[in-house]
Coordinates of C-alpha atoms and ligand atoms in Angstrom, one line a residue:
M13 CA 29.6 -145.6 51.5
I14 CA 33.3 -144.6 51.4
D15 CA 34.7 -142.6 48.6
P16 CA 38.1 -143.0 46.9
F17 CA 39.6 -140.4 49.3
G18 CA 38.4 -142.3 52.4
R19 CA 35.6 -140.0 53.2
T20 CA 32.4 -141.6 54.6
V21 CA 29.3 -140.3 52.9
S22 CA 26.6 -140.1 55.5
Y23 CA 24.7 -137.0 54.6
L24 CA 22.2 -136.6 51.7
R25 CA 20.6 -133.4 50.7
V26 CA 17.6 -133.7 48.5
S27 CA 16.2 -131.0 46.3
V28 CA 12.5 -132.1 46.1
T29 CA 11.5 -129.4 43.6
D30 CA 13.2 -126.8 41.5
R31 CA 10.2 -124.5 41.9
C32 CA 9.9 -121.6 44.3
D33 CA 7.4 -119.0 45.4
F34 CA 10.3 -116.4 45.7
R35 CA 12.8 -115.2 43.1
C36 CA 15.8 -114.2 45.2
S37 CA 18.1 -112.2 43.0
Y38 CA 21.2 -114.2 43.7
C39 CA 19.4 -117.5 43.2
M40 CA 17.0 -117.2 40.3
S41 CA 16.1 -114.9 37.4
E42 CA 12.6 -113.5 37.4
D43 CA 11.6 -115.5 34.3
M44 CA 12.9 -118.9 35.4
H45 CA 12.0 -121.9 33.3
F46 CA 11.2 -124.8 35.5
L47 CA 11.5 -128.5 34.7
P48 CA 8.5 -130.2 33.1
K49 CA 6.6 -132.2 35.7
S50 CA 7.2 -135.4 33.7
D51 CA 11.0 -135.2 34.5
I52 CA 10.5 -135.0 38.2
L53 CA 10.5 -138.0 40.5
S54 CA 7.2 -138.7 42.3
L55 CA 7.2 -138.4 46.0
E56 CA 7.0 -142.3 46.2
E57 CA 10.2 -142.5 44.0
L58 CA 12.0 -139.9 46.2
N59 CA 11.0 -141.9 49.2
R60 CA 12.3 -145.1 47.7
L61 CA 15.6 -143.5 46.6
C62 CA 16.1 -141.9 50.1
G63 CA 15.4 -145.2 51.7
T64 CA 18.0 -146.8 49.5
F65 CA 20.6 -144.2 50.6
I66 CA 19.7 -144.8 54.2
K67 CA 20.2 -148.6 53.7
L68 CA 23.6 -147.7 52.3
G69 CA 24.6 -145.7 55.4
V70 CA 23.1 -142.2 55.1
R71 CA 22.4 -141.0 58.7
K72 CA 21.3 -137.4 58.0
L73 CA 18.8 -136.1 55.4
R74 CA 18.0 -132.6 54.5
L75 CA 15.1 -131.7 52.2
T76 CA 15.6 -128.5 50.2
G77 CA 14.8 -127.0 46.8
G78 CA 13.7 -124.7 45.2
E79 CA 11.3 -124.3 48.0
P80 CA 10.6 -127.7 49.5
L81 CA 7.4 -126.7 51.3
V82 CA 5.6 -125.6 48.1
R83 CA 5.7 -129.1 46.6
R84 CA 2.3 -130.6 46.8
N85 CA 1.8 -133.2 49.5
I86 CA 5.3 -132.8 50.7
M87 CA 4.3 -133.6 54.3
W88 CA 3.7 -137.2 53.1
L89 CA 7.4 -137.5 52.3
F90 CA 8.4 -136.0 55.7
R91 CA 6.2 -138.4 57.5
S92 CA 7.5 -141.4 55.5
L93 CA 11.1 -140.4 56.0
G94 CA 10.3 -139.7 59.7
E95 CA 9.7 -143.5 60.1
Y96 CA 13.4 -144.1 59.7
L97 CA 14.0 -141.8 62.7
K98 CA 11.8 -144.1 64.8
T99 CA 13.6 -147.2 63.7
G100 CA 17.0 -145.6 64.5
E101 CA 18.2 -145.9 60.9
L102 CA 18.3 -142.2 60.5
D103 CA 19.7 -139.7 63.0
E104 CA 18.3 -136.5 61.6
L105 CA 15.7 -135.2 59.2
T106 CA 15.9 -131.5 58.5
V107 CA 14.7 -128.9 56.0
T108 CA 16.0 -125.7 54.4
T109 CA 13.1 -123.3 53.6
N110 CA 12.4 -119.7 52.8
G111 CA 9.8 -119.8 55.6
S112 CA 6.8 -118.8 53.6
Q113 CA 4.9 -122.0 54.4
L114 CA 6.1 -122.6 57.9
A115 CA 3.1 -121.1 59.7
K116 CA 1.1 -123.8 57.9
Y117 CA 3.5 -126.7 58.4
A118 CA 5.6 -126.2 61.5
E119 CA 3.6 -128.5 63.7
E120 CA 3.3 -131.2 61.1
L121 CA 7.1 -131.1 60.6
F122 CA 7.6 -131.5 64.3
E123 CA 5.2 -134.4 64.4
A124 CA 7.1 -136.1 61.5
G125 CA 10.3 -136.0 63.6
V126 CA 11.9 -132.8 62.3
R127 CA 13.6 -130.9 65.1
R128 CA 15.7 -128.3 63.3
V129 CA 14.8 -126.0 60.4
N130 CA 17.1 -123.6 58.4
V131 CA 15.2 -120.5 57.3
S132 CA 16.7 -118.1 54.8
L133 CA 16.4 -114.5 55.9
D134 CA 18.9 -112.0 54.6
T135 CA 17.4 -108.8 56.1
L136 CA 15.0 -107.5 58.8
D137 CA 14.0 -104.6 56.6
P138 CA 10.7 -105.4 54.8
D139 CA 11.6 -103.2 51.8
K140 CA 15.0 -104.7 51.4
F141 CA 13.4 -108.1 51.8
Q142 CA 11.1 -107.3 48.9
T143 CA 14.1 -106.2 46.7
I144 CA 16.1 -109.3 47.5
T145 CA 13.4 -111.9 47.2
R146 CA 11.3 -110.1 44.6
W147 CA 8.2 -112.1 45.3
G148 CA 8.6 -112.8 49.0
K149 CA 6.3 -111.6 51.8
F150 CA 8.2 -110.5 54.8
D151 CA 5.4 -110.7 57.3
Q152 CA 4.5 -114.2 56.2
V153 CA 8.1 -115.3 56.8
M154 CA 8.3 -113.7 60.2
K155 CA 5.1 -115.5 61.2
G156 CA 6.5 -118.7 59.8
I157 CA 9.7 -118.4 61.9
A158 CA 7.6 -117.6 65.0
A159 CA 5.4 -120.7 64.3
A160 CA 8.4 -122.9 64.0
K161 CA 9.7 -121.8 67.3
A162 CA 6.3 -122.2 68.9
A163 CA 6.1 -125.8 67.5
G164 CA 9.4 -126.7 69.2
L165 CA 11.6 -126.5 66.2
K166 CA 15.1 -125.1 66.6
V167 CA 15.5 -122.4 64.0
K168 CA 18.8 -121.5 62.2
I169 CA 18.7 -118.4 60.1
N170 CA 20.7 -118.5 56.8
A171 CA 21.7 -115.1 55.6
V172 CA 23.6 -114.5 52.4
A173 CA 26.2 -111.7 53.0
L174 CA 25.6 -109.2 50.2
K175 CA 27.9 -106.2 49.9
G176 CA 25.9 -102.9 49.6
I177 CA 22.7 -104.7 50.5
N178 CA 22.7 -106.2 54.0
D179 CA 26.2 -105.2 55.1
D180 CA 24.8 -102.6 57.4
E181 CA 22.5 -105.1 59.1
I182 CA 24.8 -107.9 60.3
N183 CA 24.9 -106.7 63.9
D184 CA 21.1 -106.3 63.9
L185 CA 20.7 -109.8 62.5
V186 CA 23.0 -111.2 65.2
S187 CA 21.1 -109.3 68.0
W188 CA 17.7 -110.4 66.7
C189 CA 18.8 -114.0 66.5
G190 CA 20.2 -113.8 70.0
E191 CA 17.0 -112.3 71.4
N192 CA 14.9 -115.0 69.8
G193 CA 17.1 -118.0 70.5
H194 CA 18.0 -118.7 66.9
D195 CA 21.5 -119.5 65.6
I196 CA 22.6 -117.7 62.4
T197 CA 24.8 -118.7 59.5
F198 CA 26.3 -116.2 57.0
I199 CA 26.9 -117.5 53.5
E200 CA 29.1 -116.1 50.8
V201 CA 27.5 -115.6 47.5
M202 CA 28.5 -118.5 45.2
P203 CA 29.1 -118.3 41.5
M204 CA 26.2 -120.4 40.3
G205 CA 23.8 -120.1 37.4
E206 CA 23.5 -117.2 35.1
M207 CA 22.7 -114.1 37.1
G208 CA 24.9 -111.5 35.5
E209 CA 28.5 -111.6 36.5
A210 CA 28.7 -107.9 37.1
A211 CA 26.0 -108.1 39.7
R212 CA 27.6 -111.1 41.4
L213 CA 31.0 -109.4 41.6
N214 CA 29.4 -106.3 43.1
Q215 CA 27.6 -108.4 45.7
Y216 CA 30.5 -110.6 46.7
W217 CA 31.5 -109.8 50.3
P218 CA 34.1 -112.2 51.9
L219 CA 33.1 -113.5 55.2
S220 CA 36.6 -112.8 56.6
I221 CA 35.5 -109.1 56.4
V222 CA 32.1 -109.9 57.8
R223 CA 33.7 -111.6 60.8
G224 CA 36.1 -108.7 61.3
E225 CA 33.1 -106.3 61.4
L226 CA 31.2 -108.5 63.9
Q227 CA 34.2 -108.7 66.2
K228 CA 34.1 -105.0 66.6
R229 CA 30.8 -105.4 68.4
W230 CA 30.7 -109.0 69.8
T231 CA 33.0 -111.3 71.7
L232 CA 33.3 -114.3 69.4
T233 CA 34.8 -117.6 70.6
D234 CA 35.8 -120.3 68.1
L235 CA 34.0 -123.5 68.4
D236 CA 35.5 -126.8 67.5
E237 CA 32.5 -128.5 66.1
S238 CA 32.5 -129.6 62.5
T239 CA 29.5 -130.9 60.5
G240 CA 31.7 -132.2 57.7
G241 CA 30.5 -129.2 55.7
P242 CA 31.8 -125.7 54.8
A243 CA 30.6 -124.0 58.0
R244 CA 32.8 -122.9 60.8
Y245 CA 31.2 -121.8 64.1
V246 CA 31.7 -119.3 66.8
R247 CA 29.8 -118.5 70.0
V248 CA 28.6 -115.0 70.7
E249 CA 29.4 -114.6 74.4
E250 CA 26.9 -111.7 74.8
T251 CA 23.9 -113.6 73.5
G252 CA 24.9 -117.3 74.0
G253 CA 24.0 -117.9 70.3
K254 CA 26.1 -119.4 67.6
I255 CA 27.2 -117.9 64.3
G256 CA 28.3 -120.0 61.4
F257 CA 30.3 -118.9 58.4
I258 CA 30.0 -120.7 55.2
T259 CA 32.9 -119.8 53.1
P260 CA 33.1 -122.0 50.0
M261 CA 35.5 -119.7 48.2
T262 CA 37.9 -118.6 50.9
H263 CA 38.1 -121.8 52.9
N264 CA 39.0 -125.3 52.0
F265 CA 36.6 -127.7 53.5
C266 CA 36.6 -130.5 51.0
E267 CA 38.8 -132.9 52.9
S268 CA 36.0 -133.5 55.5
C269 CA 33.2 -133.5 53.0
N270 CA 30.6 -136.1 54.0
R271 CA 27.7 -135.2 51.6
V272 CA 26.1 -135.7 48.3
R273 CA 23.2 -134.0 46.6
L274 CA 20.2 -135.4 44.8
T275 CA 18.0 -133.4 42.6
C276 CA 14.3 -133.8 42.0
T277 CA 15.0 -135.5 38.7
G278 CA 17.1 -138.2 40.4
T279 CA 20.4 -136.7 39.4
L280 CA 23.1 -137.2 42.0
Y281 CA 25.8 -134.5 42.3
M282 CA 28.8 -135.8 44.2
C283 CA 30.2 -132.2 44.7
L284 CA 28.3 -128.9 44.8
G285 CA 31.1 -127.2 42.9
Q286 CA 31.6 -129.8 40.0
D287 CA 29.4 -130.7 37.1
D288 CA 29.9 -134.5 37.2
A289 CA 26.7 -136.2 38.1
A290 CA 25.0 -139.6 38.0
D291 CA 21.6 -140.4 36.7
L292 CA 19.7 -142.4 39.3
R293 CA 16.2 -142.1 37.8
T294 CA 16.9 -144.7 35.0
P295 CA 18.2 -147.4 37.4
L296 CA 15.5 -146.5 39.9
R297 CA 12.9 -147.1 37.3
A298 CA 14.6 -150.1 35.8
D299 CA 13.5 -152.6 38.4
D300 CA 11.6 -152.8 41.7
T301 CA 14.2 -154.5 43.7
D302 CA 16.6 -151.6 44.4
A303 CA 19.6 -153.7 43.4
T304 CA 20.2 -151.7 40.2
V305 CA 19.9 -148.3 41.8
K306 CA 22.1 -149.4 44.7
A307 CA 24.8 -150.4 42.3
A308 CA 24.5 -147.0 40.5
I309 CA 24.8 -145.1 43.8
L310 CA 27.9 -147.0 44.8
E311 CA 29.4 -146.5 41.3
A312 CA 28.7 -142.7 41.7
I313 CA 30.3 -142.5 45.1
E314 CA 33.5 -144.0 43.5
R315 CA 33.6 -140.9 41.3
K316 CA 33.2 -138.3 44.2
P317 CA 35.9 -135.7 43.4
M318 CA 38.5 -134.5 45.8
G319 CA 37.2 -130.9 45.8
H320 CA 35.8 -128.0 43.9
D321 CA 37.2 -125.0 42.3
F322 CA 34.8 -122.0 42.7
I323 CA 36.3 -118.7 41.8
I324 CA 34.9 -115.2 41.5
D325 CA 37.4 -112.9 40.1
R326 CA 37.9 -110.6 37.3
R327 CA 39.7 -113.1 35.1
S328 CA 37.0 -115.7 35.4
Q329 CA 33.9 -114.0 34.2
K330 CA 31.8 -117.2 34.1
A331 CA 30.0 -119.1 36.8
A332 CA 32.1 -122.1 37.8
V333 CA 29.0 -124.2 37.7
G334 CA 26.3 -123.6 35.2
R335 CA 23.3 -124.8 37.3
H336 CA 21.3 -122.6 39.6
M337 CA 21.4 -123.2 43.4
S338 CA 17.7 -124.1 43.2
V339 CA 18.7 -127.2 41.3
T340 CA 20.9 -128.7 44.0
G341 CA 19.5 -126.7 46.9
G342 CA 22.8 -125.4 48.3
Ligands
LIG29 N1 14.2 -122.1 49.2 C1 14.9 -122.5 50.3 C2 15.7 -121.4 51.0 O1 15.7 -120.3 50.4 O2 16.1 -121.6 52.1 C3 15.9 -123.7 50.0 C4 16.7 -123.6 48.8 S1 17.9 -122.3 48.7 C5 18.6 -122.6 47.1 C6 19.1 -122.8 49.9 C7 20.1 -121.7 50.3 O3 20.9 -121.4 49.3 C8 19.4 -120.5 50.8 O4 19.9 -120.2 52.1 C9 19.9 -119.4 49.9 O5 20.1 -118.2 50.5 C10 21.2 -120.0 49.4 N2 21.6 -119.5 48.0 C11 20.9 -119.5 46.9 N3 21.6 -119.0 45.9 C12 22.9 -118.7 46.4 C13 24.1 -118.2 45.9 N4 24.2 -117.9 44.6 N5 25.2 -118.1 46.7 C14 25.1 -118.5 48.0 N6 23.9 -118.9 48.6 C15 22.9 -119.1 47.8
LIG30 FE1 13.7 -119.7 46.3 FE2 15.4 -120.3 48.2 FE3 16.3 -119.6 45.7 FE4 15.2 -117.8 47.3 S1 17.1 -118.9 47.7 S2 14.7 -118.1 45.1 S3 13.7 -118.9 48.4 S4 15.1 -121.4 46.2

């Protein structure tokens, strides 16, 4: 799949549910309304759709959400998609999770062929964790991370940089990750969903400043690697670990974008920062041969936009994109 700007689309992120057992303040409101079950693709349909993308050239799949590991019978989907790893049609199957179910599923994930997991953890302070996630259980997540490591999964910690909330902890997070053999990625708060613009402006903490703070304590060496996404990586010489910086607002990464995002209702977003989308559920259900849905996917890739235009500033008081991160999974 090659888009109009010559970019090869080889990475699909799939939000398998919009539901979650946490209510992180930057992601969801406390009284979220979730989609009716009837709108959501069955696991068999998600499997079929992912299979079609793989046949069209997707080499890397990430399951996300909402919280992917709270969807009932989700291990069936991991096992099914894991078959494509065995045949060599897929290079990598990964998951982004809040970690709450990892103690239960880490071994099964490894058996299905998953080798890397991203776990979101913004703080090492249990009280702060409670404030940020509202419903999260810190100990459960820490146990989940330990279980993932014990099962042989490489863990990458995702931490959203939040001014006035975890800005005093970034060095501790880097130390802790170094000690435990985890990489860490800092993410800038993105303007998505309706979470109260005043709150968002107050939390926004540019990663250029985060990096400057880290450099006071650590020796950071730029790494060349690119994943086709918005992350830039450095090595921490003291720990040997890696730090990623995801800076959707202060860095232009769109030229190398290799990814598209599928929601649990079968809507394909060609760009995280734009509203244009394609409905794949109707063509998927239209016939059993996959020809119709294949044509719909290719037509959508033709519409992949050149880039996004996120902005958080005082002139633009509205979210650039109306949907919540839990819809497309970040
Ligand atoms: N529930 C899983 C988790 O928390 O890892 C997967 C879905 S979550 C939407 C994916 C990532 O998006 C998490 O790392 C989360 O911190 C991040 N995220 C959510 N809302 C965000 C926002 N407004 N700005 C930046 N990152 C956000
Ligand atoms: Fe749930 Fe992840 Fe959103 Fe937190 S960031 S509310 S864990 S989907």
